[in-house]
XYZ file of C-alpha atoms in Angstrom:
314
model
C 2.104 28.526 -11.980
C -1.402 28.900 -10.630
C -1.404 29.236 -6.816
C -3.818 27.291 -4.837
C -5.649 29.390 -2.268
C -8.479 27.177 -0.727
C -7.968 23.610 0.208
C -10.851 21.046 1.251
C -9.881 18.731 4.217
C -11.813 15.421 4.634
C -12.641 16.279 8.570
C -12.440 18.970 10.943
C -9.816 17.163 12.955
C -7.639 17.359 10.231
C -7.907 20.849 9.686
C -7.880 21.324 13.398
C -4.653 19.488 13.422
C -2.768 21.625 10.688
C -4.100 25.013 11.596
C -3.038 27.733 11.385
C -2.428 27.136 7.734
C 0.310 29.026 5.962
C -0.587 32.676 5.331
C -2.518 33.114 1.935
C -4.092 29.565 2.297
C -7.906 28.721 3.331
C -8.867 25.573 4.836
C -12.142 24.230 4.662
C -14.119 20.903 5.371
C -16.117 19.582 2.465
C -17.888 16.419 2.631
C -17.069 15.315 -1.057
C -20.120 12.831 -1.069
C -22.626 15.909 -0.370
C -23.391 19.245 -1.605
C -21.375 22.084 0.181
C -22.955 24.699 1.957
C -22.461 28.855 1.304
C -20.977 28.393 -1.963
C -17.572 26.917 -0.805
C -17.398 24.355 -3.588
C -16.997 27.273 -6.317
C -13.694 28.464 -4.106
C -12.177 25.227 -3.668
C -9.134 24.582 -5.941
C -7.087 22.022 -3.814
C -8.145 18.949 -2.267
C -6.665 16.350 0.414
C -8.459 13.125 -0.058
C -9.520 10.801 2.819
C -7.246 8.179 4.199
C -9.966 5.600 4.325
C -12.095 4.613 1.478
C -10.832 7.594 -0.786
C -12.070 5.516 -3.616
C -15.746 6.184 -2.730
C -15.472 9.872 -3.415
C -13.428 10.299 -6.308
C -16.398 10.636 -8.586
C -17.139 13.761 -6.452
C -14.022 15.595 -7.662
C -15.799 16.303 -11.033
C -17.859 18.750 -9.115
C -14.834 20.776 -8.235
C -14.681 23.112 -11.239
C -11.578 24.981 -10.214
C -9.498 22.002 -9.215
C -5.689 22.476 -9.567
C -4.366 20.143 -7.113
C -5.396 16.703 -5.315
C -3.271 15.094 -2.427
C -3.905 11.596 -1.381
C -3.096 10.347 2.016
C -2.158 6.864 0.735
C 1.030 5.475 -1.130
C -1.267 4.235 -3.877
C -3.323 6.605 -6.176
C -5.543 4.217 -8.020
C -8.139 6.082 -9.985
C -7.125 9.356 -8.721
C -5.345 10.749 -11.706
C -8.660 9.751 -13.807
C -10.831 10.982 -11.569
C -9.127 14.490 -11.314
C -8.220 15.077 -14.919
C -5.031 15.592 -16.862
C -4.665 19.350 -15.974
C -4.637 18.813 -12.087
C -1.526 18.008 -10.138
C -1.734 14.736 -8.179
C 0.587 13.915 -5.207
C 0.681 10.918 -3.144
C 1.784 10.043 0.309
C 4.973 8.334 -0.644
C 7.133 7.790 2.405
C 4.429 8.152 4.832
C 3.427 4.742 5.213
C 6.751 2.900 4.085
C 8.087 2.065 7.804
C 4.626 0.831 9.241
C 3.872 -1.379 5.973
C 7.482 -2.715 6.084
C 7.068 -3.562 9.605
C 3.500 -5.608 8.881
C 5.416 -7.385 5.787
C 7.941 -8.546 8.299
C 5.345 -9.408 10.513
C 3.358 -11.576 8.236
C 6.243 -13.477 7.104
C 7.484 -14.412 10.565
C 3.910 -15.447 11.712
C 3.390 -17.530 8.831
C 6.740 -19.191 8.652
C 6.846 -20.001 12.339
C 3.318 -20.833 12.928
C 2.166 -18.069 15.041
C -1.243 -17.721 13.538
C -1.795 -21.558 14.099
C -0.581 -21.138 17.810
C -3.195 -18.612 18.224
C -5.880 -20.558 17.218
C -4.581 -23.634 19.401
C -4.499 -21.286 22.270
C -8.340 -20.822 22.032
C -8.720 -24.569 22.464
C -5.837 -24.990 25.169
C -3.746 -27.125 22.697
C -0.001 -27.487 23.247
C 1.200 -28.720 19.796
C 4.963 -28.079 19.424
C 6.338 -28.444 15.743
C 9.058 -27.615 13.800
C 8.492 -24.668 11.634
C 10.599 -22.808 8.944
C 12.560 -19.985 9.971
C 13.405 -16.998 7.809
C 17.036 -17.547 8.210
C 18.229 -18.954 4.985
C 15.110 -18.190 3.003
C 15.131 -16.970 -0.599
C 13.003 -13.773 -0.718
C 11.721 -12.293 -4.148
C 10.753 -8.681 -3.408
C 8.399 -7.586 -6.367
C 8.400 -3.615 -5.784
C 11.380 -1.518 -4.912
C 9.809 2.082 -4.207
C 10.101 3.578 -0.901
C 8.101 0.619 0.750
C 10.208 -2.054 -0.827
C 13.270 -0.448 0.235
C 12.119 -0.448 4.087
C 11.334 -4.053 3.563
C 14.760 -4.706 2.245
C 16.395 -2.877 4.978
C 14.502 -4.987 7.574
C 15.146 -8.008 5.642
C 18.912 -7.794 5.616
C 19.497 -8.827 9.327
C 17.477 -11.959 9.188
C 20.392 -13.810 7.239
C 18.111 -14.181 4.027
C 18.856 -13.705 0.308
C 16.904 -11.260 -1.603
C 16.075 -10.965 -5.271
C 14.491 -7.644 -6.182
C 12.260 -7.203 -8.905
C 10.942 -3.550 -10.560
C 9.471 -2.671 -13.862
C 12.629 -3.126 -16.000
C 16.319 -4.690 -15.352
C 19.033 -2.123 -13.834
C 21.625 -1.595 -11.380
C 21.257 0.662 -8.287
C 22.785 1.497 -5.139
C 21.759 -2.003 -3.645
C 22.628 -4.023 -6.632
C 20.623 -5.470 -9.318
C 17.293 -5.362 -10.149
C 15.218 -7.741 -12.182
C 12.624 -6.929 -14.719
C 8.958 -8.176 -14.091
C 9.127 -9.867 -17.259
C 11.575 -12.324 -15.514
C 8.863 -13.552 -12.696
C 8.267 -16.595 -13.910
C 11.902 -17.683 -14.151
C 12.553 -16.069 -10.755
C 9.762 -17.531 -9.021
C 11.186 -21.187 -9.297
C 13.935 -20.484 -7.061
C 12.488 -18.656 -4.213
C 10.691 -19.616 -1.062
C 8.883 -16.318 -0.450
C 7.336 -13.774 -2.824
C 6.547 -10.286 -1.484
C 4.711 -8.007 -3.674
C 4.541 -4.165 -2.661
C 3.715 -3.149 -6.155
C 1.192 -0.303 -6.967
C -1.647 -0.808 -9.176
C -1.614 0.210 -12.873
C -2.331 -1.161 -16.490
C 1.448 -2.989 -16.150
C 0.544 -4.614 -12.641
C -2.928 -5.706 -12.675
C -2.688 -9.374 -11.989
C 1.001 -9.592 -12.705
C 1.321 -11.946 -9.949
C -1.069 -14.676 -11.773
C -1.514 -18.074 -12.477
C 1.923 -18.830 -14.431
C 4.153 -16.839 -11.734
C 2.332 -18.820 -8.729
C 2.646 -22.249 -10.389
C 6.434 -21.544 -10.954
C 6.847 -21.072 -7.051
C 8.126 -24.247 -5.319
C 5.818 -26.238 -3.068
C 5.301 -24.686 0.425
C 6.468 -21.227 -0.569
C 4.825 -18.125 0.971
C 2.961 -15.354 -0.922
C 2.704 -11.990 0.823
C 0.814 -9.099 -0.297
C 1.036 -5.676 1.360
C 0.660 -3.471 -2.062
C -2.597 -3.633 -3.982
C -4.917 -6.499 -3.963
C -5.445 -6.501 -7.588
C -1.781 -7.066 -8.337
C -2.285 -10.680 -7.501
C -4.723 -12.682 -9.454
C -7.167 -13.919 -6.204
C -8.590 -16.663 -8.150
C -5.128 -18.193 -9.067
C -3.971 -17.546 -5.517
C -6.874 -19.276 -3.812
C -6.499 -22.366 -5.887
C -2.949 -22.761 -5.226
C -3.466 -22.016 -1.403
C -6.656 -24.183 -1.053
C -4.675 -27.036 -2.569
C -2.228 -26.946 0.182
C 0.782 -26.289 -2.132
C 1.242 -22.576 -1.187
C 0.679 -20.405 1.879
C -0.312 -16.807 1.769
C -0.250 -13.815 4.337
C -1.912 -10.918 2.837
C -2.706 -7.622 4.179
C -4.321 -6.604 0.664
C -6.932 -8.594 -1.707
C -9.110 -8.285 -4.547
C -12.113 -7.781 -3.988
C -11.701 -5.659 -0.572
C -13.295 -6.381 1.984
C -13.284 -10.135 1.181
C -16.548 -11.767 1.121
C -17.149 -13.578 4.377
C -17.983 -16.943 2.627
C -14.780 -16.656 0.751
C -12.942 -19.885 1.287
C -9.311 -18.132 1.906
C -11.005 -17.150 5.242
C -11.540 -20.787 6.361
C -7.950 -22.378 5.359
C -5.322 -22.580 7.610
C -2.812 -21.803 4.712
C -3.815 -18.248 4.693
C -2.963 -15.589 7.174
C -5.308 -12.248 6.407
C -5.051 -8.737 7.881
C -7.736 -6.119 6.773
C -5.458 -3.578 4.773
C -3.904 -1.959 7.863
C -0.262 -1.934 6.191
C 0.208 1.924 6.979
C -2.603 2.345 9.559
C -0.273 2.514 12.569
C 0.699 4.849 15.034
C 3.581 6.209 12.585
C 0.937 7.274 10.256
C -0.394 10.466 12.020
C 2.719 12.295 12.821
C 4.192 11.556 9.344
C 0.951 12.812 7.444
C 0.797 15.730 9.292
C 4.532 16.513 8.452
C 3.885 15.993 4.814
C 0.576 17.958 4.593
C 2.219 20.909 6.168
C 4.943 20.723 3.595
C 2.482 20.596 0.815
C 0.414 23.363 2.159
C 3.321 25.656 2.505
C 4.480 24.945 -0.996
C 0.831 25.732 -2.256
C 0.791 28.927 -0.376
C 4.241 29.931 -1.714
C 3.165 29.173 -5.316
C 5.650 26.241 -5.437
C 5.375 22.781 -6.890
C 4.626 20.242 -3.912
C 6.395 17.292 -3.337
C 5.534 13.686 -4.447
C 3.862 14.744 -7.776
C 2.459 11.534 -9.832
C 0.945 14.249 -12.229
C 2.328 17.524 -12.440
C -0.735 19.578 -13.817
C -0.405 22.928 -13.404
C 2.967 22.488 -11.610
C 4.872 21.695 -14.418
């Protein structure tokens, strides 16, 4: 197994937070969008991508000729494997964002069902408008995505007295019960009040929740997306939400950021947060814990955790 010796970090603060690095491992700061100084590029064989806007620098990975390992700070790794190449080990930050993203999912559901978003708008005008709203209790929730974040959403939903149906890539049974296949989504959608998507983006999930699935949901159903924007067909969702038939509460959307003139901004049937699911106080200590673990493994010549492509660590 090839050993990684020089890892680039996206900024000085992260390098300082992780210092001292394990013996035998050197950390450098390299701006992936610029040419490095002092010949540092030739020495780099590991890269930790920035947390925000990592996609903007993926093209620069091709400059790192000795690249052996790439670490994301996000759970998703859209485009990273393609940019790094098949010989490079790629690891994601699975587990780091699970609690915070699950919290936001529950918050979005409660805010939209109970009309908290409308109450905030009314407050700006001093309006007192009591109205009977939907409770989360007794709702039927279709949870699409059963990875780490999906499991945390399930755990947080259970005390709310809901019925949860889980959907994964294939039908199976696990310690929590039955998992339905994604091919069953249209049939399942007809009997659920809330659809929560926490799917990663890949060739199988792109616009998986499209016109047919959305049309199958009952009138008044709520669509929540805290996974990846492109998993839901934005055009189809917009049509259903603007018609008043469906509601949505979304932290991710396609495209991001949503254009200022997009009609979803102005409809009261939509609640939008700017992709902040994992960006909470829990992030910093958890990402540092993971990165320290990963750097120690690299220094020891061991395979790091969370590999989504093994590369030289197979």
